[in-house]
Coordinates of C-alpha atoms in Angstrom, one line a residue:
I490 CA -0.1 0.4 0.1
N491 CA 1.4 2.9 -1.6
I492 CA 0.6 6.3 0.8
T493 CA 1.7 9.3 -0.4
A494 CA 4.2 10.9 2.5
L495 CA 3.9 7.9 4.4
T496 CA 6.3 4.5 4.7
V497 CA 5.0 2.0 2.0
L498 CA 2.9 -1.0 4.0
G499 CA 2.4 -4.3 2.9
D500 CA 5.1 -6.6 0.8
T501 CA 6.8 -5.3 -2.1
G502 CA 6.2 -6.5 -5.7
F503 CA 8.0 -9.8 -7.4
R504 CA 7.2 -11.9 -4.8
P505 CA 7.5 -14.7 -4.1
A506 CA 10.1 -15.8 -6.8
L507 CA 11.1 -19.3 -8.5
I508 CA 13.4 -18.4 -11.1
A509 CA 15.6 -21.1 -12.0
S510 CA 18.4 -20.2 -15.6
E511 CA 20.6 -21.8 -17.0
N512 CA 23.2 -21.9 -20.1
W513 CA 25.1 -23.9 -22.7
Q514 CA 28.0 -22.0 -24.5
Y515 CA 30.0 -22.7 -27.1
S516 CA 32.8 -20.8 -28.9
D517 CA 35.5 -21.6 -31.2
N518 CA 38.5 -19.1 -32.2
L519 CA 41.2 -18.4 -34.9
S520 CA 44.6 -16.8 -35.3
W521 CA 46.4 -16.6 -38.6
Y522 CA 49.8 -14.2 -38.2
R523 CA 50.1 -13.2 -42.1
G524 CA 53.6 -10.5 -42.8
G525 CA 52.4 -7.8 -40.4
H526 CA 49.0 -9.0 -40.2
T527 CA 47.1 -10.5 -37.0
F528 CA 44.0 -11.8 -38.2
K529 CA 41.2 -13.3 -35.3
F530 CA 38.0 -15.5 -36.1
G531 CA 35.4 -16.6 -33.6
F532 CA 31.9 -17.9 -33.4
E533 CA 30.1 -18.1 -30.5
A534 CA 25.9 -19.7 -29.6
V535 CA 24.9 -19.3 -26.1
R536 CA 21.5 -21.3 -25.3
R537 CA 19.5 -20.4 -22.9
R538 CA 17.0 -22.0 -21.2
Y539 CA 15.2 -19.5 -17.9
N540 CA 12.3 -20.6 -16.2
L541 CA 10.1 -18.0 -13.3
L542 CA 7.5 -18.0 -11.3
Q543 CA 7.8 -13.9 -10.7
S544 CA 4.7 -11.5 -11.4
T545 CA 4.8 -7.5 -10.7
A546 CA 2.0 -7.3 -7.6
A547 CA 1.4 -11.0 -7.0
H548 CA -0.7 -9.5 -3.5
G549 CA -1.8 -6.4 -5.1
I550 CA -1.0 -2.8 -5.2
Y551 CA -2.3 0.3 -3.9
D552 CA -1.9 3.6 -4.8
V553 CA -3.5 6.6 -2.2
T554 CA -2.5 10.0 -3.1
G555 CA -4.9 11.6 -1.7
I556 CA -7.7 12.6 -4.3
Y557 CA -10.2 12.7 -2.3
T558 CA -9.8 15.3 -0.3
Q559 CA -8.1 18.0 -2.5
N560 CA -9.2 21.1 -3.3
I561 CA -10.0 20.1 -7.3
I562 CA -10.6 23.7 -7.7
A563 CA -7.4 24.9 -5.6
A564 CA -5.7 22.3 -5.8
A565 CA -2.3 23.5 -3.9
R566 CA -1.9 22.6 -0.1
T567 CA -4.9 20.5 -0.3
G568 CA -5.2 16.3 -1.0
L569 CA -3.3 14.2 2.3
G570 CA -2.5 10.9 1.7
A571 CA -3.2 9.4 4.5
A572 CA -7.2 11.3 4.7
D573 CA -7.8 8.8 2.0
A574 CA -6.4 6.0 3.7
L575 CA -8.7 7.1 5.9
L576 CA -11.9 6.9 4.1
G577 CA -10.5 3.5 2.5
V578 CA -10.8 5.0 -1.2
P579 CA -6.9 4.6 -3.0
S580 CA -6.9 5.9 -6.3
S581 CA -5.8 3.0 -8.1
G582 CA -5.4 -0.2 -7.9
N583 CA -3.5 -3.4 -10.1
I584 CA -2.9 -7.4 -8.7
N585 CA -1.5 -10.3 -11.4
A586 CA -2.4 -14.0 -11.0
L587 CA 0.1 -16.5 -12.8
A588 CA -0.7 -20.2 -13.9
G589 CA 2.3 -21.8 -13.4
V590 CA 6.0 -22.1 -14.6
R591 CA 7.2 -19.6 -17.7
G592 CA 9.3 -22.0 -19.2
F593 CA 11.8 -19.5 -22.2
R594 CA 13.7 -19.7 -24.3
R595 CA 16.5 -18.7 -26.7
T596 CA 19.8 -19.0 -29.3
E597 CA 22.2 -16.1 -29.7
F598 CA 25.3 -16.3 -31.9
V599 CA 27.5 -14.4 -33.1
W600 CA 30.3 -14.2 -35.5
F601 CA 33.6 -12.3 -35.7
V602 CA 36.8 -11.1 -37.5
Q603 CA 39.0 -8.7 -36.7
D604 CA 42.9 -7.3 -38.0
S605 CA 44.9 -5.8 -36.0
W606 CA 48.2 -4.7 -39.0
K607 CA 50.8 -2.5 -37.9
L608 CA 52.1 -0.6 -40.6
S609 CA 55.1 0.7 -39.8
Q610 CA 57.5 0.9 -36.6
A611 CA 54.8 4.4 -35.0
L612 CA 51.7 3.6 -36.9
T613 CA 49.0 0.4 -35.7
L614 CA 45.5 0.0 -37.3
T615 CA 43.1 -2.4 -36.2
W616 CA 39.5 -3.8 -38.1
G617 CA 36.8 -6.0 -37.8
L618 CA 33.3 -7.0 -38.0
R619 CA 31.1 -8.5 -36.2
Y620 CA 28.3 -9.8 -36.4
E621 CA 25.0 -10.8 -33.9
L622 CA 21.8 -12.6 -34.5
F623 CA 18.4 -12.8 -31.6
P624 CA 16.5 -15.0 -33.6
G625 CA 13.5 -15.5 -31.2
F626 CA 14.0 -12.4 -28.6
P627 CA 13.3 -11.8 -26.2
W628 CA 12.0 -15.3 -25.6
V629 CA 9.9 -18.3 -26.4
E630 CA 7.9 -20.3 -24.1
V631 CA 8.2 -24.2 -24.2
Y632 CA 4.3 -24.3 -25.0
D633 CA 3.5 -21.2 -26.4
R634 CA 2.1 -19.9 -23.3
Q635 CA 2.7 -15.8 -24.6
A636 CA 0.3 -13.4 -26.3
N637 CA 1.2 -9.4 -27.1
F638 CA -1.2 -7.1 -27.4
L639 CA -0.6 -4.9 -31.0
P640 CA -1.4 -1.2 -31.4
H641 CA -2.2 -1.4 -35.2
L642 CA -5.8 -3.3 -35.0
G643 CA -6.7 -2.9 -30.8
D644 CA -6.3 -6.0 -29.6
I645 CA -4.6 -9.5 -28.1
F646 CA -3.4 -12.2 -29.9
V647 CA -1.2 -15.7 -29.1
V648 CA 1.4 -15.7 -30.8
G649 CA 1.3 -18.2 -33.1
S650 CA -2.0 -16.8 -34.2
P651 CA -2.8 -15.6 -38.3
E652 CA -2.3 -12.0 -36.8
L653 CA 1.3 -12.7 -34.7
P654 CA 2.9 -16.0 -36.1
E655 CA 5.9 -15.4 -34.2
R656 CA 6.9 -17.6 -31.7
S657 CA 8.5 -14.3 -29.9
A658 CA 5.7 -12.4 -30.6
T659 CA 8.6 -10.3 -32.5
R660 CA 10.3 -10.4 -35.6
T661 CA 13.9 -11.3 -35.7
E662 CA 16.1 -8.2 -36.9
R663 CA 18.7 -9.1 -39.2
N664 CA 21.3 -6.1 -39.2
N665 CA 23.2 -5.8 -36.4
F666 CA 26.7 -5.1 -38.2
G667 CA 29.1 -4.1 -35.4
P668 CA 32.3 -2.4 -36.8
R669 CA 35.9 -1.9 -35.2
L670 CA 37.7 0.6 -36.0
G671 CA 40.9 1.6 -33.7
L672 CA 44.6 2.6 -34.3
A673 CA 47.7 3.4 -32.5
Y674 CA 50.3 6.7 -33.4
K675 CA 53.3 6.7 -31.9
L676 CA 54.7 11.1 -32.0
G677 CA 58.2 10.1 -30.6
A678 CA 60.0 8.2 -28.6
S679 CA 57.2 9.0 -25.3
T680 CA 53.8 10.3 -27.0
V681 CA 51.8 7.8 -28.1
L682 CA 47.9 9.1 -30.3
R683 CA 45.4 6.7 -29.7
A684 CA 41.6 6.4 -31.2
A685 CA 38.9 4.5 -31.8
Y686 CA 35.0 3.7 -33.2
G687 CA 32.9 0.5 -32.8
I688 CA 29.5 -0.2 -33.0
F689 CA 28.2 -2.2 -29.4
Y690 CA 25.1 -4.6 -29.8
S691 CA 23.1 -5.2 -26.3
G692 CA 20.7 -8.1 -25.4
E693 CA 18.8 -6.1 -23.7
S694 CA 17.9 -7.8 -20.0
V695 CA 14.8 -7.1 -20.4
P696 CA 12.3 -8.2 -17.3
E697 CA 10.2 -11.5 -17.7
T698 CA 7.2 -9.9 -15.8
N699 CA 6.9 -6.7 -17.7
L700 CA 6.1 -9.6 -21.6
P701 CA 3.9 -11.1 -23.7
G702 CA 4.2 -14.2 -21.0
V703 CA 2.1 -12.6 -18.0
N704 CA -0.9 -12.1 -20.4
P705 CA -4.1 -13.3 -20.5
P706 CA -5.5 -16.1 -21.4
F707 CA -2.5 -18.0 -20.2
T708 CA -2.8 -15.3 -17.0
G709 CA -4.0 -12.0 -16.1
S710 CA -3.1 -8.9 -14.4
V711 CA -6.2 -6.6 -13.5
G712 CA -6.3 -3.5 -12.4
F713 CA -8.1 0.0 -11.7
V714 CA -7.9 3.7 -11.8
N715 CA -10.5 5.7 -9.7
N716 CA -12.3 9.2 -10.7
Q717 CA -11.4 12.2 -8.2
A718 CA -14.7 13.5 -9.2
D719 CA -16.5 10.3 -8.8
F720 CA -16.2 9.3 -5.0
A721 CA -19.6 7.2 -4.7
G722 CA -19.2 5.2 -7.9
A723 CA -14.6 5.0 -6.5
R724 CA -13.8 1.3 -5.8
R725 CA -12.7 0.8 -2.1
F726 CA -10.6 -1.6 -0.4
N727 CA -13.4 -3.7 1.2
Q728 CA -14.3 -4.7 -2.6
G729 CA -11.4 -5.8 -3.3
F730 CA -9.4 -6.0 -6.7
P731 CA -11.5 -7.0 -9.2
L732 CA -11.0 -10.3 -10.0
S733 CA -12.6 -13.1 -12.1
T734 CA -14.3 -15.7 -10.5
T735 CA -14.7 -18.2 -13.4
G736 CA -11.0 -19.6 -13.4
S737 CA -10.0 -17.8 -16.7
F738 CA -8.3 -14.6 -17.4
P739 CA -10.9 -12.2 -18.8
A740 CA -8.6 -9.6 -20.9
T741 CA -11.4 -7.1 -21.4
G742 CA -10.7 -4.8 -18.1
A743 CA -6.8 -6.1 -17.3
Q744 CA -4.2 -4.7 -17.1
L745 CA -1.5 -4.9 -20.1
F746 CA 2.5 -5.9 -21.3
T747 CA 3.2 -5.7 -25.4
I748 CA 6.6 -5.2 -26.7
E749 CA 6.8 -4.3 -30.6
R750 CA 6.7 -6.9 -32.7
D751 CA 10.1 -4.4 -34.9
F752 CA 11.9 -5.1 -32.0
A753 CA 15.0 -3.4 -32.3
L754 CA 17.6 -4.3 -30.8
P755 CA 18.7 -1.6 -28.7
Y756 CA 22.6 -1.1 -29.6
T757 CA 25.9 2.3 -28.6
Q758 CA 28.2 3.8 -30.7
Q759 CA 31.8 4.4 -29.1
W760 CA 34.7 6.7 -29.9
N761 CA 37.3 7.9 -28.2
A762 CA 41.2 9.4 -29.0
G763 CA 43.2 11.1 -26.6
L764 CA 47.5 10.6 -26.0
Q765 CA 49.5 9.5 -23.3
R766 CA 53.1 10.8 -22.7
Q767 CA 55.9 9.1 -21.1
L768 CA 58.1 12.4 -18.6
N769 CA 60.5 9.2 -16.5
T770 CA 60.5 6.0 -16.3
S771 CA 57.4 6.1 -13.6
L772 CA 56.1 9.0 -14.5
V773 CA 52.9 8.6 -17.5
L774 CA 50.1 11.3 -18.0
S775 CA 47.1 11.1 -20.1
A776 CA 43.7 12.1 -21.8
N777 CA 41.1 11.2 -24.0
Y778 CA 37.8 11.8 -24.6
V779 CA 35.3 9.7 -24.5
G780 CA 31.8 9.7 -26.2
A781 CA 29.7 7.7 -26.4
K782 CA 25.7 7.8 -29.1
G783 CA 22.7 5.0 -27.7
T784 CA 20.8 4.5 -30.3
S785 CA 16.6 1.9 -29.8
L786 CA 17.0 2.2 -26.1
V787 CA 14.3 0.4 -24.3
L788 CA 11.6 2.5 -23.1
G789 CA 8.4 1.6 -21.0
P790 CA 5.6 4.1 -21.8
N791 CA 1.9 2.6 -21.0
I792 CA 0.5 3.6 -24.0
N793 CA -2.7 3.2 -22.7
Q794 CA -2.6 6.2 -20.8
P795 CA -6.2 8.4 -20.4
R796 CA -5.4 12.0 -21.4
P797 CA -6.5 14.2 -18.4
G798 CA -10.1 15.6 -18.3
P799 CA -12.3 15.2 -15.7
G800 CA -14.7 12.3 -16.0
A801 CA -14.8 8.8 -16.1
V802 CA -10.8 7.6 -16.0
A803 CA -11.5 4.9 -18.5
A804 CA -13.8 7.2 -21.1
R805 CA -10.3 9.1 -21.9
R806 CA -7.8 6.1 -22.6
P807 CA -6.9 4.9 -26.2
W808 CA -8.1 1.7 -25.8
P809 CA -11.2 2.2 -23.1
R810 CA -11.8 -1.9 -22.9
F811 CA -8.1 -1.9 -21.5
N812 CA -6.5 -1.5 -17.8
N813 CA -3.0 0.4 -18.6
I814 CA -0.8 -1.1 -21.5
A815 CA 2.5 -1.0 -20.2
E816 CA 5.1 -1.6 -23.9
I817 CA 8.4 -2.5 -24.4
A818 CA 9.7 0.4 -27.1
T819 CA 12.3 0.9 -28.6
A820 CA 12.9 4.7 -28.3
G821 CA 15.2 5.9 -26.0
S822 CA 17.9 7.5 -27.0
S823 CA 20.8 8.4 -25.5
T824 CA 24.8 10.4 -25.3
Y825 CA 27.3 11.0 -23.5
H826 CA 30.9 13.4 -23.4
S827 CA 33.7 13.1 -21.1
L828 CA 36.8 14.4 -20.7
Q829 CA 39.0 11.8 -18.6
V830 CA 42.7 13.3 -17.8
S831 CA 44.9 10.5 -14.7
G832 CA 48.2 10.3 -14.1
E833 CA 50.1 7.9 -12.9
R834 CA 53.7 7.4 -10.7
R835 CA 54.2 3.4 -11.3
M836 CA 55.7 2.0 -8.3
Q837 CA 59.5 2.9 -7.4
R838 CA 61.0 2.6 -4.3
G839 CA 57.7 1.4 -3.1
L840 CA 55.3 4.1 -4.0
S841 CA 52.7 3.1 -6.8
L842 CA 50.0 6.9 -7.2
L843 CA 46.8 7.6 -9.0
V844 CA 44.9 9.7 -10.2
S845 CA 42.6 10.4 -12.0
Y846 CA 39.7 13.2 -13.2
T847 CA 36.5 13.3 -15.4
W848 CA 34.2 15.4 -16.2
S849 CA 31.3 14.6 -17.8
H850 CA 28.2 15.2 -19.1
A851 CA 25.3 12.1 -19.6
I852 CA 21.7 13.0 -21.7
D853 CA 18.6 10.7 -22.7
N854 CA 15.0 11.2 -23.0
G855 CA 13.9 8.3 -20.5
G856 CA 14.6 4.9 -19.1
F857 CA 13.0 2.0 -17.9
I858 CA 12.3 2.1 -15.0
G859 CA 9.9 5.5 -14.8
N860 CA 6.9 6.3 -16.9
R861 CA 6.9 9.9 -19.1
Q862 CA 4.7 12.4 -17.9
D863 CA 3.0 12.5 -21.3
L864 CA 3.1 9.6 -22.9
L865 CA 2.4 12.1 -26.3
N866 CA 5.2 14.1 -25.5
L867 CA 8.7 12.2 -25.8
A868 CA 10.9 15.4 -26.6
A869 CA 9.8 16.4 -23.2
E870 CA 11.9 13.5 -21.2
K871 CA 15.0 15.1 -22.9
A872 CA 16.9 15.9 -20.1
N873 CA 20.1 15.1 -18.2
A874 CA 20.4 11.1 -17.6
D875 CA 19.5 9.9 -13.7
I876 CA 23.1 9.1 -14.2
D877 CA 24.4 12.4 -15.2
L878 CA 27.8 12.3 -12.2
R879 CA 29.7 16.1 -14.1
H880 CA 33.0 15.6 -11.8
R881 CA 34.7 12.8 -10.5
L882 CA 38.1 13.1 -8.7
A883 CA 40.2 9.9 -7.4
V884 CA 43.2 9.4 -6.0
S885 CA 44.9 6.2 -5.4
Y886 CA 47.8 4.8 -4.0
T887 CA 49.7 1.4 -2.6
W888 CA 52.7 2.4 -0.7
E889 CA 55.4 -0.7 0.9
L890 CA 55.3 1.3 4.7
P891 CA 60.4 1.7 4.3
F892 CA 59.6 0.5 8.6
F893 CA 61.1 -2.2 10.5
T894 CA 62.2 -3.9 6.7
R895 CA 64.4 -7.1 8.8
N896 CA 62.1 -7.8 10.9
R897 CA 60.3 -10.7 10.1
V898 CA 57.5 -9.8 12.7
L899 CA 57.2 -6.1 12.8
G900 CA 58.2 -5.3 9.2
G901 CA 56.3 -6.0 5.7
W902 CA 53.3 -3.8 5.3
R903 CA 51.7 -2.5 3.5
T904 CA 49.1 -0.1 2.7
N905 CA 46.7 1.1 -0.2
G906 CA 44.2 4.2 0.3
I907 CA 41.3 5.2 -2.0
A908 CA 39.8 8.9 -1.9
S909 CA 36.4 10.0 -3.9
F910 CA 35.2 13.2 -4.8
Y911 CA 32.2 12.9 -6.4
G912 CA 29.8 15.5 -7.4
G913 CA 26.1 14.6 -6.9
L914 CA 23.8 12.9 -9.1
P915 CA 19.9 14.8 -11.0
F916 CA 16.9 14.3 -9.6
T917 CA 13.2 15.4 -10.8
V918 CA 10.6 17.5 -8.5
S919 CA 6.9 15.8 -9.2
S920 CA 4.1 17.1 -7.6
A921 CA 3.2 15.0 -4.8
I922 CA -0.7 15.7 -5.8
N923 CA -1.6 15.1 -8.3
T924 CA -4.4 17.0 -10.6
L925 CA -4.9 15.0 -13.5
N926 CA -7.4 12.3 -12.7
G927 CA -5.8 9.1 -13.1
S928 CA -3.6 10.5 -16.6
G929 CA -0.3 8.9 -14.1
N930 CA 2.6 10.6 -13.4
Q931 CA 3.0 14.4 -12.9
R932 CA 6.1 17.2 -12.6
A933 CA 5.1 20.2 -10.5
D934 CA 5.3 23.4 -12.3
R935 CA 8.7 25.5 -12.2
R936 CA 8.3 29.2 -11.0
G937 CA 12.3 30.3 -10.5
Q938 CA 15.6 28.1 -10.8
G939 CA 15.2 25.9 -7.5
S940 CA 18.5 25.2 -6.3
L941 CA 20.1 27.1 -3.9
P942 CA 23.5 28.5 -3.3
R943 CA 26.3 26.1 -1.3
D944 CA 26.2 28.2 1.5
Q945 CA 22.3 27.6 2.3
R946 CA 21.5 24.5 1.8
T947 CA 20.9 22.1 4.8
L948 CA 18.9 19.3 5.5
N949 CA 15.8 20.6 5.8
R950 CA 15.9 22.9 3.1
Y951 CA 18.0 20.9 0.5
F952 CA 16.2 22.7 -2.2
D953 CA 14.3 25.9 -2.3
I954 CA 10.7 23.9 -2.8
A955 CA 9.4 27.6 -3.2
A956 CA 10.4 27.7 -6.7
F957 CA 8.5 25.0 -7.4
A958 CA 4.0 24.6 -7.6
V959 CA 1.6 22.0 -8.2
P960 CA 0.3 21.7 -11.7
G961 CA -3.4 23.1 -12.1
Q962 CA -6.1 20.8 -12.4
F963 CA -5.8 18.5 -15.4
L964 CA -3.0 20.1 -16.5
F965 CA 0.5 18.8 -16.8
G966 CA 3.6 19.9 -15.3
N967 CA 6.2 22.3 -17.1
A968 CA 9.4 21.3 -14.9
A969 CA 11.5 18.9 -16.8
R970 CA 13.1 15.9 -15.9
N971 CA 16.0 16.0 -13.5
I972 CA 17.3 19.8 -12.9
V973 CA 17.9 19.5 -9.8
T974 CA 21.4 18.1 -9.0
G975 CA 21.7 15.9 -5.4
P976 CA 24.3 15.2 -3.0
G977 CA 27.4 14.5 -3.6
T978 CA 30.5 12.2 -2.4
V979 CA 33.1 12.5 -0.3
Q980 CA 35.1 8.9 0.9
F981 CA 38.3 7.4 2.3
D982 CA 38.9 4.4 1.5
Q983 CA 41.8 2.4 4.4
S984 CA 43.6 -1.1 3.8
F985 CA 46.1 -2.7 5.3
F986 CA 48.0 -6.0 4.1
K987 CA 51.4 -7.8 6.4
S988 CA 52.7 -11.4 5.0
F989 CA 54.2 -13.7 7.4
A990 CA 56.2 -16.5 5.5
F991 CA 56.8 -19.8 7.5
D992 CA 59.7 -21.2 5.8
Q993 CA 62.6 -20.3 3.6
E994 CA 61.2 -20.9 0.7
R995 CA 57.3 -18.8 1.5
R996 CA 55.8 -22.5 1.1
Y997 CA 53.4 -21.9 2.8
T998 CA 52.4 -18.0 4.3
M999 CA 49.5 -15.7 6.1
E1000 CA 48.2 -12.7 5.0
F1001 CA 46.5 -10.5 7.6
R1002 CA 44.9 -7.5 6.9
A1003 CA 42.5 -4.9 7.8
E1004 CA 39.9 -3.1 5.8
L1005 CA 38.3 0.8 6.6
F1006 CA 35.8 1.9 4.1
N1007 CA 34.1 6.0 4.9
I1008 CA 37.4 5.7 7.7
F1009 CA 36.3 9.4 8.6
N1010 CA 32.7 7.9 8.5
T1011 CA 32.0 11.1 6.4
P1012 CA 27.7 11.4 6.3
Q1013 CA 27.2 9.9 2.5
F1014 CA 23.8 11.7 2.2
N1015 CA 20.8 10.6 -0.4
N1016 CA 19.0 13.2 -2.6
P1017 CA 16.1 14.8 -0.8
A1018 CA 12.3 13.9 -1.2
S1019 CA 11.2 15.8 -4.4
G1020 CA 7.8 15.6 -4.0
I1021 CA 6.0 18.9 -4.3
G1022 CA 3.3 19.2 -1.8
N1023 CA 4.7 16.3 0.6
P1024 CA 5.1 17.6 4.3
T1025 CA 9.0 16.5 3.1
A1026 CA 10.0 17.4 0.1
G1027 CA 13.2 19.2 0.0
Q1028 CA 14.5 17.2 2.8
I1029 CA 17.3 14.1 3.2
T1030 CA 16.0 12.3 5.3
T1031 CA 18.0 8.6 4.9
A1032 CA 22.2 8.6 4.3
G1033 CA 24.1 5.7 1.8
S1034 CA 22.9 2.8 -0.4
K1035 CA 22.8 -0.5 2.4
P1036 CA 21.8 -2.6 -0.1
T1037 CA 24.4 -2.2 -3.4
F1038 CA 27.2 -1.0 -0.5
Q1039 CA 27.5 2.3 -2.5
R1040 CA 27.9 5.3 -0.1
T1041 CA 28.2 3.9 3.0
S1042 CA 28.7 4.7 6.9
R1043 CA 32.4 3.6 7.7
Q1044 CA 32.8 -0.4 8.2
V1045 CA 36.1 -2.1 9.1
Q1046 CA 36.9 -5.9 8.4
F1047 CA 39.3 -8.1 9.5
A1048 CA 41.3 -11.3 7.4
L1049 CA 43.5 -13.6 7.7
K1050 CA 44.6 -16.4 4.8
F1051 CA 46.6 -18.6 5.1
Y1052 CA 48.5 -20.2 1.2
F1053 CA 49.8 -23.6 0.8

């Protein structure tokens, strides 16, 4: 139960989960040397078997957003999720049902050829071509228990039917050619110029819980969206979900999942150019420009999004017969540009040091997770990417401590250290009070800059919430995605190692290791609450990410290893 401004109640989605997978892989490679050429040829085949029993909401999900305690005429500062919960009326809900384990299968093929051609002592040219084929992408189900929604026909069809003859629900794309080109040119005795370009395809790992394997008539996903202006006719908690009692899974009223029939395999163009210069026997400097362009990236829009407005929600959908329709679409795109500079002092006199700095900018038009605000306006989603990290400085070193070097007990210590300084990640300012009457996510209206000067930011007011407002009734918010940047990261990690030998030949050794992460216990604050209308908007209430071991609080661990 998701109640706006409160902690989630109950179990999370995607449970229970029974997953069994195995991959069979065959590869063969051949190298041929002729003159200044080094040719490589290769082939690979992968057979994937994936058995799954899982759905997005097997126990049911309710969303309570405060639409029934909201002033429709002037929504700002009105509406409370907890109050709607006490009234017993959610804004929407959905539940999934499964009828057995699904057996998904797929085979992938790769062929490649590559030549490294040494034209002279100073110039080496590398070129190649890779071809990838994914028949049956994303999956074929062993008993064809899949059905796909076809927008041009406005209905759902079982795979293998005349309308949908492909067992995987998609046509196989056959033009996945990935060229490679690179060069290395020596400019004098101590400077090297390198440049490269390539196209790389990705057999995208789309969650099976969002694919045609969870559609009627084989499985069921039903939901409802209440009309904000019809409190008396709203579906209440005590009515439960609109489940069928016939034992079958009807399509009418179902929440569907679909994938583009002409699914284009996502690919990335990557390129780089840089100089590397050796100043002396131990010091190396490098500067590189690195760029990338993502095309046909996977998005997950609700193609049955109702248009904002008054009246019943279903009547405002493109296909009123169905609930939300989550599509696997390949309309995504991204760009990435970066300047990467580093200086390395290789091990000398027991000390090595590496300093690297990256300035970068990542832009995209959304991702698979997180629906777009307006289905009909994909251009409005183009903004800083969720992973847009502008500045990153890292300093790392290894030092063999020069103390008690002749003492087998007290000497032989080694230490490693990493100091990390990152900028913050961007976030979107949304509207916690939804005024669209069932039309999905809503961003806030932007009235000012939003960001605060560094000396004015506090845990209780990290950005200027007065620069944003709840949009008017039935209006999308005008704020763009990811326009405010969250807190950065400052972290120091340290480790100490000591090796003890039990014999002269070092056949038996013991290693003691102490590792300290975030040694100064610097708080690693997360982004603030960003829902305008939420009492906690602008406040930072959490720090670190324990599940991913990222940006942690101080952690200390010890280990002993015995080598023999």
